[in-house]
Short mmCIF file of C-alpha atoms in Angstrom, two decimals:
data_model
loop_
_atom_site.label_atom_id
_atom_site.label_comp_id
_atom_site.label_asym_id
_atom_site.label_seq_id
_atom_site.Cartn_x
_atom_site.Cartn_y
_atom_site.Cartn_z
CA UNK A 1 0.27 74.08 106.59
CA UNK A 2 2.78 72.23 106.33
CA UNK A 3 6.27 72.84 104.50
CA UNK A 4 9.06 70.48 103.15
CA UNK A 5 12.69 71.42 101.52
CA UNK A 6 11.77 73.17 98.76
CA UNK A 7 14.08 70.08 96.31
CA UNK A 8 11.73 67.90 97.90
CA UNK A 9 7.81 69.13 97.83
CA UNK A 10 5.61 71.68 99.27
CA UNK A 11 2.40 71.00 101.02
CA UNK A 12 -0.47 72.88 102.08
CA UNK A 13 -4.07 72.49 103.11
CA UNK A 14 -4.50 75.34 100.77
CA UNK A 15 -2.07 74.35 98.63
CA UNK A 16 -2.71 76.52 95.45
CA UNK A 17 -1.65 79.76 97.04
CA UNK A 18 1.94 78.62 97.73
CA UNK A 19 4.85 78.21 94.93
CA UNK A 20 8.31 76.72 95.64
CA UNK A 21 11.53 78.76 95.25
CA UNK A 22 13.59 77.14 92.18
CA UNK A 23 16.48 79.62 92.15
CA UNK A 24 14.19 81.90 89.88
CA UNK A 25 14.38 84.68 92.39
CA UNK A 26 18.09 86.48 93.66
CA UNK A 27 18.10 84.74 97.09
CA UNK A 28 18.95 81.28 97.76
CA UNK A 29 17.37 79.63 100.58
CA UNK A 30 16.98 76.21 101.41
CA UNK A 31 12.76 76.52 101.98
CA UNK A 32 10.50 79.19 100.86
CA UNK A 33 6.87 79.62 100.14
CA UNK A 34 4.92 82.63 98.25
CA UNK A 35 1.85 83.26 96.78
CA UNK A 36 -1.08 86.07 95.72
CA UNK A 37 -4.08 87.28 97.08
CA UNK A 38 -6.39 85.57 99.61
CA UNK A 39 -9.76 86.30 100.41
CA UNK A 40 -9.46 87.69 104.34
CA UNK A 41 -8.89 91.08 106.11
CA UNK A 42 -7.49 92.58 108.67
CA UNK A 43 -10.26 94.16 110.63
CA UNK A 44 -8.60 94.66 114.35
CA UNK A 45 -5.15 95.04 115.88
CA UNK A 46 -4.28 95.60 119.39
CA UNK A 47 -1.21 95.53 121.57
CA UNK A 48 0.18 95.39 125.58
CA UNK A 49 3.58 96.15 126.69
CA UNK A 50 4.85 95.92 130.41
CA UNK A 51 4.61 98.42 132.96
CA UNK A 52 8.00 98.57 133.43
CA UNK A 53 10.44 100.65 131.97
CA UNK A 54 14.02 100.92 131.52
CA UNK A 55 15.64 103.92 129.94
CA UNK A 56 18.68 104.11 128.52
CA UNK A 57 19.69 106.30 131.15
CA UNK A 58 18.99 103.51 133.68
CA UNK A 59 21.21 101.59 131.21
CA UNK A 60 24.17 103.81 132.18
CA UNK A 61 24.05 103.47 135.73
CA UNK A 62 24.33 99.47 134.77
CA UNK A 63 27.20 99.41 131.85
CA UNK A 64 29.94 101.65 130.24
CA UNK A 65 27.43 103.13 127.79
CA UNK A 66 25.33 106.08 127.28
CA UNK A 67 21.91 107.77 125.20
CA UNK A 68 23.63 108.67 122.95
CA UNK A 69 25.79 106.01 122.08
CA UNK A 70 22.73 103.52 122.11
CA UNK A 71 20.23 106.03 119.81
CA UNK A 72 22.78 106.87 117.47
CA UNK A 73 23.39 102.72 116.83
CA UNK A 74 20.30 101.66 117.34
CA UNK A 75 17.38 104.00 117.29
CA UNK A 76 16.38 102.71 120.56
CA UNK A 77 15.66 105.06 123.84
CA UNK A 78 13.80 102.75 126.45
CA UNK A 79 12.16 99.48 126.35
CA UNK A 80 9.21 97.86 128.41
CA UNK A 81 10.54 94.55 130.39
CA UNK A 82 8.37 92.11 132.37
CA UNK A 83 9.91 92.21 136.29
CA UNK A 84 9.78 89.35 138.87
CA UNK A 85 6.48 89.71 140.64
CA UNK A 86 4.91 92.29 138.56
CA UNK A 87 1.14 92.13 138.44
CA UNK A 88 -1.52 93.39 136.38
CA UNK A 89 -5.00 94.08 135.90
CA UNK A 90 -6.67 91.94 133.42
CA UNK A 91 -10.42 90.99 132.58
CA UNK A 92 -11.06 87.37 131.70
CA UNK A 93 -14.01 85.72 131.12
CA UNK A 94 -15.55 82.24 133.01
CA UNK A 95 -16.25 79.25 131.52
CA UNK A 96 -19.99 80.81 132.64
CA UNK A 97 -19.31 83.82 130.46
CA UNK A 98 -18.96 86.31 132.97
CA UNK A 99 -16.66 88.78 132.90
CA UNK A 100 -13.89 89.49 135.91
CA UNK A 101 -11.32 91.73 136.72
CA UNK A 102 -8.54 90.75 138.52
CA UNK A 103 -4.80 91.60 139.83
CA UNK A 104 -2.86 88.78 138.18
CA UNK A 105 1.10 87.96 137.68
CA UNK A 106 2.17 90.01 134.77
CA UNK A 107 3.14 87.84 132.33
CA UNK A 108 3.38 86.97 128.66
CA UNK A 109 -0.09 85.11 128.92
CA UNK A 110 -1.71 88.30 130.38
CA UNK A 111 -0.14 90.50 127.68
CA UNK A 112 -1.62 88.40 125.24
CA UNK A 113 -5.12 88.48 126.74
CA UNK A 114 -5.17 92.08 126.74
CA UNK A 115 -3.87 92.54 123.23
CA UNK A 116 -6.52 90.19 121.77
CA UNK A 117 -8.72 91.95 123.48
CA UNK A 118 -8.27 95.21 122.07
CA UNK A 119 -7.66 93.98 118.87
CA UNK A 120 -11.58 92.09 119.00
CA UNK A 121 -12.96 95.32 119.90
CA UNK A 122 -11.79 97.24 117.46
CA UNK A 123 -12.69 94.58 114.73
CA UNK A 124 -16.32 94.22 116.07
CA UNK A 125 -15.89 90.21 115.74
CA UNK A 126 -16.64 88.76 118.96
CA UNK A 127 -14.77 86.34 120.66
CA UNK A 128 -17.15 83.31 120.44
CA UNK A 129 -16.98 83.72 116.41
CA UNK A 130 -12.92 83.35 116.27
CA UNK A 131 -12.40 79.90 114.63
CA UNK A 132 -9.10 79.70 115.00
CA UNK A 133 -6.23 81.28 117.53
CA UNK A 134 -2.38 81.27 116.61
CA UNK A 135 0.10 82.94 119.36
CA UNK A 136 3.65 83.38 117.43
CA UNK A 137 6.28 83.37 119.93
CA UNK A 138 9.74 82.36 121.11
CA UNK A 139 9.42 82.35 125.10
CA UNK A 140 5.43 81.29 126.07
CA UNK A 141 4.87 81.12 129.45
CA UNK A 142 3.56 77.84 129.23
CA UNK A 143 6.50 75.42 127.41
CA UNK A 144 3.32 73.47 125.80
CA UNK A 145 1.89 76.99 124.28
CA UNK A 146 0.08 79.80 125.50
CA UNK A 147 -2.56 79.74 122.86
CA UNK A 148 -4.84 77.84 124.10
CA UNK A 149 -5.20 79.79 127.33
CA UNK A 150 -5.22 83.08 125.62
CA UNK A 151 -8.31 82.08 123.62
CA UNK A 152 -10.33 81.13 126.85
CA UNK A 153 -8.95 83.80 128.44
CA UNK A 154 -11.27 86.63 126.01
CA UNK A 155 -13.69 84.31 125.23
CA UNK A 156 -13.34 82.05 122.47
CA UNK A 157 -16.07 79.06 121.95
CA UNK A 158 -14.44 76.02 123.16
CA UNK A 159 -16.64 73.94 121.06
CA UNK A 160 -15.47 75.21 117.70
CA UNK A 161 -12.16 77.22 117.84
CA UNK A 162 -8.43 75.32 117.41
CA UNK A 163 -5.53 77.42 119.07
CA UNK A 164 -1.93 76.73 118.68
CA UNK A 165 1.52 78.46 118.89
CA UNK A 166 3.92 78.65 116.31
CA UNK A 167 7.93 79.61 116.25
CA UNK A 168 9.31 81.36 113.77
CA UNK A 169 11.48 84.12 115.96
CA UNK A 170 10.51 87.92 114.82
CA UNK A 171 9.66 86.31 111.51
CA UNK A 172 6.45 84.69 113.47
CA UNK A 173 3.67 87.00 113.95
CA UNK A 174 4.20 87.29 109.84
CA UNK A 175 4.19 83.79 109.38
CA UNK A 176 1.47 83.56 111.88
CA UNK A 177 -0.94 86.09 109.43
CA UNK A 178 0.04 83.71 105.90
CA UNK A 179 -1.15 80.85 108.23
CA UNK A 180 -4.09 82.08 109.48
CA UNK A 181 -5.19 83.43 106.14
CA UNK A 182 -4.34 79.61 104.65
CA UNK A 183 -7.12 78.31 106.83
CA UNK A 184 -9.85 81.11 106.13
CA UNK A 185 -9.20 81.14 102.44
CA UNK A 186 -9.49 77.41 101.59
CA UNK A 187 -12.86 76.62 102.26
CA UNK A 188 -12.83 74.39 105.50
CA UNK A 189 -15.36 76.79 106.90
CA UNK A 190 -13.44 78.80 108.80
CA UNK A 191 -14.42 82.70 108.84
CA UNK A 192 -12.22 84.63 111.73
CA UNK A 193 -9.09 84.10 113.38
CA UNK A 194 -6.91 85.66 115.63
CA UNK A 195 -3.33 86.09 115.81
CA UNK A 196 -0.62 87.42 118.18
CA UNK A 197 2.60 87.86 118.44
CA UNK A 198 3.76 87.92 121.94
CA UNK A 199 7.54 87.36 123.00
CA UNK A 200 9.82 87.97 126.21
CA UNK A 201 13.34 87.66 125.16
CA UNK A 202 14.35 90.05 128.18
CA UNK A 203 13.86 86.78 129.69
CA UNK A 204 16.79 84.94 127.89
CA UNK A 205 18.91 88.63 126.86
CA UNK A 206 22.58 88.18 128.87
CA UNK A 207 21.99 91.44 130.90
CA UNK A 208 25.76 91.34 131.54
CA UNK A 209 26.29 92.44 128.15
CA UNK A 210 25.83 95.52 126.67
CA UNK A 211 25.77 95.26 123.09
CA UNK A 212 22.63 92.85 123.09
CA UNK A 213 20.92 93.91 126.96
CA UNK A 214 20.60 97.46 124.83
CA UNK A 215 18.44 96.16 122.57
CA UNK A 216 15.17 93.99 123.70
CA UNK A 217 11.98 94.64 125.25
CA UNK A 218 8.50 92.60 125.85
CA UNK A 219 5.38 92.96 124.50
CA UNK A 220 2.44 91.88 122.76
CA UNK A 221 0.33 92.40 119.97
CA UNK A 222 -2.90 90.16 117.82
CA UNK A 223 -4.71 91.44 114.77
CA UNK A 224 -8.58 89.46 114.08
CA UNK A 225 -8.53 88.37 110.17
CA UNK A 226 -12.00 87.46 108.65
CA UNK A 227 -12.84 85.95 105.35
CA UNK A 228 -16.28 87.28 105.32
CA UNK A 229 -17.34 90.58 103.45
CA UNK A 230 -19.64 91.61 106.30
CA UNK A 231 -21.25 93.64 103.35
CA UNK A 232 -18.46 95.59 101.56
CA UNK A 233 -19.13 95.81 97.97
CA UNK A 234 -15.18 96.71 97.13
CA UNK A 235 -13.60 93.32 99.39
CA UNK A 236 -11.78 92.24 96.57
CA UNK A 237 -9.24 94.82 97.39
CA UNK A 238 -8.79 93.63 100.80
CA UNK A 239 -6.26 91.10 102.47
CA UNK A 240 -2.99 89.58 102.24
CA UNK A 241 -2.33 91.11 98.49
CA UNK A 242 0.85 89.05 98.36
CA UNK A 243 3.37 87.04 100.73
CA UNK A 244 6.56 85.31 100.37
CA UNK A 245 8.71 83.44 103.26
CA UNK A 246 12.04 81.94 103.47
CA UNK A 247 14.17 79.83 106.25
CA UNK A 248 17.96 78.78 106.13
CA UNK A 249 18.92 76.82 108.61
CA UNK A 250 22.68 77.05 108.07
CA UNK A 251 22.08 80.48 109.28
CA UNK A 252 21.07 79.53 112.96
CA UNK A 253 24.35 79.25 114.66
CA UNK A 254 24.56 83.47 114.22
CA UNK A 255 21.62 83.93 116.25
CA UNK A 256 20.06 81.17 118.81
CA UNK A 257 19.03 80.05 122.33
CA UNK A 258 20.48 76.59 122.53
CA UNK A 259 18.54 73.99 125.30
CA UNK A 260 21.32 72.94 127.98
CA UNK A 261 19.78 70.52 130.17
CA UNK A 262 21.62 70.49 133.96
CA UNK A 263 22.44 66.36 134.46
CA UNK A 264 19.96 64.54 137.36
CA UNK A 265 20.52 61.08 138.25
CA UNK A 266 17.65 58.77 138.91
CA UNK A 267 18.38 55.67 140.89
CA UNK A 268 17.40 53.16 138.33
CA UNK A 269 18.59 49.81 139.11
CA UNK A 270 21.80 49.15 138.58
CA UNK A 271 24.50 52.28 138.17
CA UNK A 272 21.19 54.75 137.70
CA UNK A 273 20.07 57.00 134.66
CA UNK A 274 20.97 60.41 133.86
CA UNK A 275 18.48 61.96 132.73
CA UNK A 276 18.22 66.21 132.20
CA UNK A 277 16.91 68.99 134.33
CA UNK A 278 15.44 71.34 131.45
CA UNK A 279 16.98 74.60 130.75
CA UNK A 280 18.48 77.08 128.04
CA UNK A 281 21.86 79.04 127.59
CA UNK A 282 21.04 82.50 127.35
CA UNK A 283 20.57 84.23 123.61
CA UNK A 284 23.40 84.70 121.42
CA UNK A 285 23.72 86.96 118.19
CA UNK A 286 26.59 87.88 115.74
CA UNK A 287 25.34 91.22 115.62
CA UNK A 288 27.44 91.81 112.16
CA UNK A 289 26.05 88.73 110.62
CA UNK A 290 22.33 89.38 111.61
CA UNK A 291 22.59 92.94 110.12
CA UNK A 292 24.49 92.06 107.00
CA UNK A 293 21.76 89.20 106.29
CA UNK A 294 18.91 91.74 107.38
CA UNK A 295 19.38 94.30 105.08
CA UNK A 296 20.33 91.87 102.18
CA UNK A 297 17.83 89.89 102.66
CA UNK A 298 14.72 92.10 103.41
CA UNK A 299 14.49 93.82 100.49
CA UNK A 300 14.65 91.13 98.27
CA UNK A 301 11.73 89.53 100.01
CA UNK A 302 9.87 92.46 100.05
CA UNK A 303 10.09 93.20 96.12
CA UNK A 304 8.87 89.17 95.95
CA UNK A 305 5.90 89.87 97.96
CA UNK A 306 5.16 92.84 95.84
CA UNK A 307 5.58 90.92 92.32
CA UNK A 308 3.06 87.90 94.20
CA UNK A 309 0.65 91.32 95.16
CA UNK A 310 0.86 92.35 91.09
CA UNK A 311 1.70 95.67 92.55
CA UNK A 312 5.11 98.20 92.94
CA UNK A 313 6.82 99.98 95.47
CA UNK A 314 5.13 102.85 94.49
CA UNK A 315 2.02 101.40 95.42
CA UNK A 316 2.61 100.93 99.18
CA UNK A 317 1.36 103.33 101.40
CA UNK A 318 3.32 102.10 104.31
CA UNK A 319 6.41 99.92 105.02
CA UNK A 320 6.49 98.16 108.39
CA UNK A 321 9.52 96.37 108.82
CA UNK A 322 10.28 93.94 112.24
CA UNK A 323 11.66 96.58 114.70
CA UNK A 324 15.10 95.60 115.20
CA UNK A 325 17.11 98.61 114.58
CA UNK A 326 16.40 102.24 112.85
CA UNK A 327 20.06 101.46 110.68
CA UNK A 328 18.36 98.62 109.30
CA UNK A 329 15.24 100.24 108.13
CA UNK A 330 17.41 103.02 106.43
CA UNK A 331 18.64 100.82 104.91
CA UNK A 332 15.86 98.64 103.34
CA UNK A 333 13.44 101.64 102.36
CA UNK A 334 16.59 103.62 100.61
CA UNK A 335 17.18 100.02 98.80
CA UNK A 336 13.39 100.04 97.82
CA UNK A 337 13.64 103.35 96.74
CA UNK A 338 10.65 104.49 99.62
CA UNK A 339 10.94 107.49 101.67
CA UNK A 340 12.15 107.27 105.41
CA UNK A 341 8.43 109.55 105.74
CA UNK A 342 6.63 105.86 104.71
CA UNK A 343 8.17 103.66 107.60
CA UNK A 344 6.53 103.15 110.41
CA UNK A 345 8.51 102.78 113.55
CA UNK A 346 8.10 103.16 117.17
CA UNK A 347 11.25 101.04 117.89
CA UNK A 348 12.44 104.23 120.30
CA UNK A 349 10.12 103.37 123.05
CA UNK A 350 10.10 99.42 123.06
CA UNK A 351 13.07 98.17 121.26
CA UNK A 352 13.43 94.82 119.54
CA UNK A 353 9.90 93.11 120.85
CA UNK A 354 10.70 89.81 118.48
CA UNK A 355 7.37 88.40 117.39
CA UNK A 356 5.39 91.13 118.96
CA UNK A 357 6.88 94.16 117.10
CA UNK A 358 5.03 94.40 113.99
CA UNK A 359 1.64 94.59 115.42
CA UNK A 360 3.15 96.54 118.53
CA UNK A 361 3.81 99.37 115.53
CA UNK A 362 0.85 98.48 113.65
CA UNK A 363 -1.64 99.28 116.61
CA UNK A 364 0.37 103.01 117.39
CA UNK A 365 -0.14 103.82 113.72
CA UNK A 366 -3.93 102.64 113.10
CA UNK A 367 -4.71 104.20 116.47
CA UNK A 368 -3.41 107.44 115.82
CA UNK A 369 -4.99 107.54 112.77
CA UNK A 370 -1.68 106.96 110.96
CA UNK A 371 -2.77 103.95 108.63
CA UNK A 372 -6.57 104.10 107.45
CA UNK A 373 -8.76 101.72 105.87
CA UNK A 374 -7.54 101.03 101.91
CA UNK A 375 -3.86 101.42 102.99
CA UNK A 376 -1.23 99.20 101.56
CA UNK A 377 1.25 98.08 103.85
CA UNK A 378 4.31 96.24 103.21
CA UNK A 379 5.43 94.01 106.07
CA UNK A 380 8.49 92.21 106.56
CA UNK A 381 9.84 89.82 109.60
CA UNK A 382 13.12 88.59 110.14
CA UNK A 383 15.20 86.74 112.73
CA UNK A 384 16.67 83.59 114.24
CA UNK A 385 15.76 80.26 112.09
CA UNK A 386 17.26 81.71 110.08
CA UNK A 387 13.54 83.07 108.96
CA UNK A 388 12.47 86.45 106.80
CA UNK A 389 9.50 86.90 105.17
CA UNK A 390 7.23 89.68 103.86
CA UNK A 391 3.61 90.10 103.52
CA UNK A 392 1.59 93.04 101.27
CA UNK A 393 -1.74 93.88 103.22
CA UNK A 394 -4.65 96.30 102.55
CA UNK A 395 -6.14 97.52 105.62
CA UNK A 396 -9.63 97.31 107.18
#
């Protein structure tokens, strides 16, 4: 896929399920994409957090700030962090097929591996038929993507899968399912993919401050789409129903983790050449800004998606909205005119996961019985770019 300013053109290898924003709709962005139905379904999701957990108790002991000040603001309690030399159990297969168990750093890579694992199992797909792998995140472990590794990690066929990562913020494990369901839908053969979103921003979060320290946490989660009807006789209900997706650039400077590279001198001849030691500045927000755009933005995007699905509001069995803060959901269901009893949220116990919340919520409510097969769920991401989108799904 691959997307141009909307004044310009719009591209796509399956090019007839995307439209281009002309100003038609209420919000003005400077690139957006949307389209209807496509022929895939969500058959698996899964999800790993860290072992480690900070309450926001601990958070006291570390900052002028308290429970209650931080549940009342935020709807967050604790959230799961990954700790300098934590380690973890995790199965990965050999490039002979075998299966082993080992104690291994605990690390984005290895949340990943056991999220796509759970996420297979429950789908019944196995690994060697996933065609394609897409890992949606901000912070990989590996600066050249963590994809790749994931997929042989559980399994994947080397010979036939592709496996990339994509950034889009907490807007990516969204954009990472319209992707995915691009290349099952437009006949290039492709029948199962999986996708995670898996982010570490605790990694990059200025712990010296408490209004954003408050507010992250790590985790993973992947969901397994397939194209194929695997014998249904009432699939054309399934899939993504509807999606739309937006990005404004002129929105980035509100919130952003800028590259600073720490000057190095090599002794070329002559005076030398500086060249850069790679790092980044640590995450900013304009907390105001992000919230104000959020909850103006969001429910626009969400009634788009729904006009793309053919449906309404009162059609959705679920809303599952990025978990960034309870005020913002409020928010966006009262402006939808949905029930606070149709979100699903478990924002309390991991805070603001980025790329990894959505399916992070999505596994807790599918688990628990929650969200059953035939369900509509309405599904929105949005973060730094700036990037929102929504996506109407039908699961199982």
């Amino acid at each position: 896929m691959k997307l141009i300013c909307a004044s310009v053109a719009l591209l796509s290898a399956g090019a007839s399920a995307f439209s281009i924003n002309n100003g038609l709709r209420p919000t003005t962005t400077a690139l957006s994409a949307s389209g209807g139905k496509m022929s895939v379904r969500p058959l698996g999701i899964g999800s790993a957090a860290p072992q480690t957990v900070i309450t926001n108790f601990d958070l006291e002991t570390v900052h002028d700030t308290s429970d209650e000040w931080i549940r009342t603001r935020t709807g967050i309690q604790e959230r799961r962090v990954l700790v300098h030399d934590g380690t973890r159990s995790v199965i990965e297969k050999t490039k002979d097929g075998d299966e082993v168990d080992a104690e291994t750093p605990e690390n984005l890579r290895t949340l990943g591996i056991e999220a796509a694992q759970a996420a297979l199992s429950m789908s019944g797909i196995d690994a060697s038929d996933i065609d394609l792998v897409i890992c949606a995140t901000s912070s990989p472990d590996d600066l050249f993507g963590d994809a790749p590794t994931i997929a042989n990690a559980v399994g994947c066929d080397k010979s036939r899968y592709a496996a990339f990562d994509l950034t889009a913020a907490c807007s990516g494990f969204l954009f990472g399912i319209v992707t995915a369901s691009q290349f099952l839908s437009n006949g290039n053969g492709m029948k199962n993919a999986l996708v995670l979103g898996a982010d570490a921003l605790t990694r990059w979060v200025d712990w010296d401050d408490r209004n954003s320290c408050i507010l992250f946490g790590d985790g993973a989660g992947a969901m397994v789409l397939s194209s194929e009807n695997n014998g249904d006789d009432d699939g054309d209900g399934f899939g993504v129903l509807g999606y739309a997706m937006h990005s404004n650039g002129a929105g980035h400077k509100d919130l952003k983790c800028i590259y600073r590279g720490e000057p190095k001198t090599i002794s070329t001849p002559g005076d030398g050449t500086i060249v850069h030691d790679g790092s980044y500045d640590l995450m900013t927000m304009n907390g105001r800004k992000v919230y104000s755009f959020a909850t103006r933005e969001v429910p626009n995007v969400l009634q788009e998606a729904l006009d793309e699905a053919g449906i309404s509001v009162d059609d959705v069995d679920h809303l599952l909205l990025h978990q960034a803060n309870i005020r913002i959901m409020e928010v966006v269901a009262e402006r939808l005119g949905m029930p606070m009893e149709k979100v699903i949220t478990n924002l309390y116990k991991y805070g603001n996961t980025s790329a990894a919340s959505i399916p992070l919520a999505l596994d807790d409510a599918v688990r628990s019985g929650r969200v059953k097969k035939g369900d509509v769920i309405a599904c929105a991401g949005f973060g730094a770019g700036l990037s929102w989108g929504a996506a109407i799904l039908k699961w199982g």
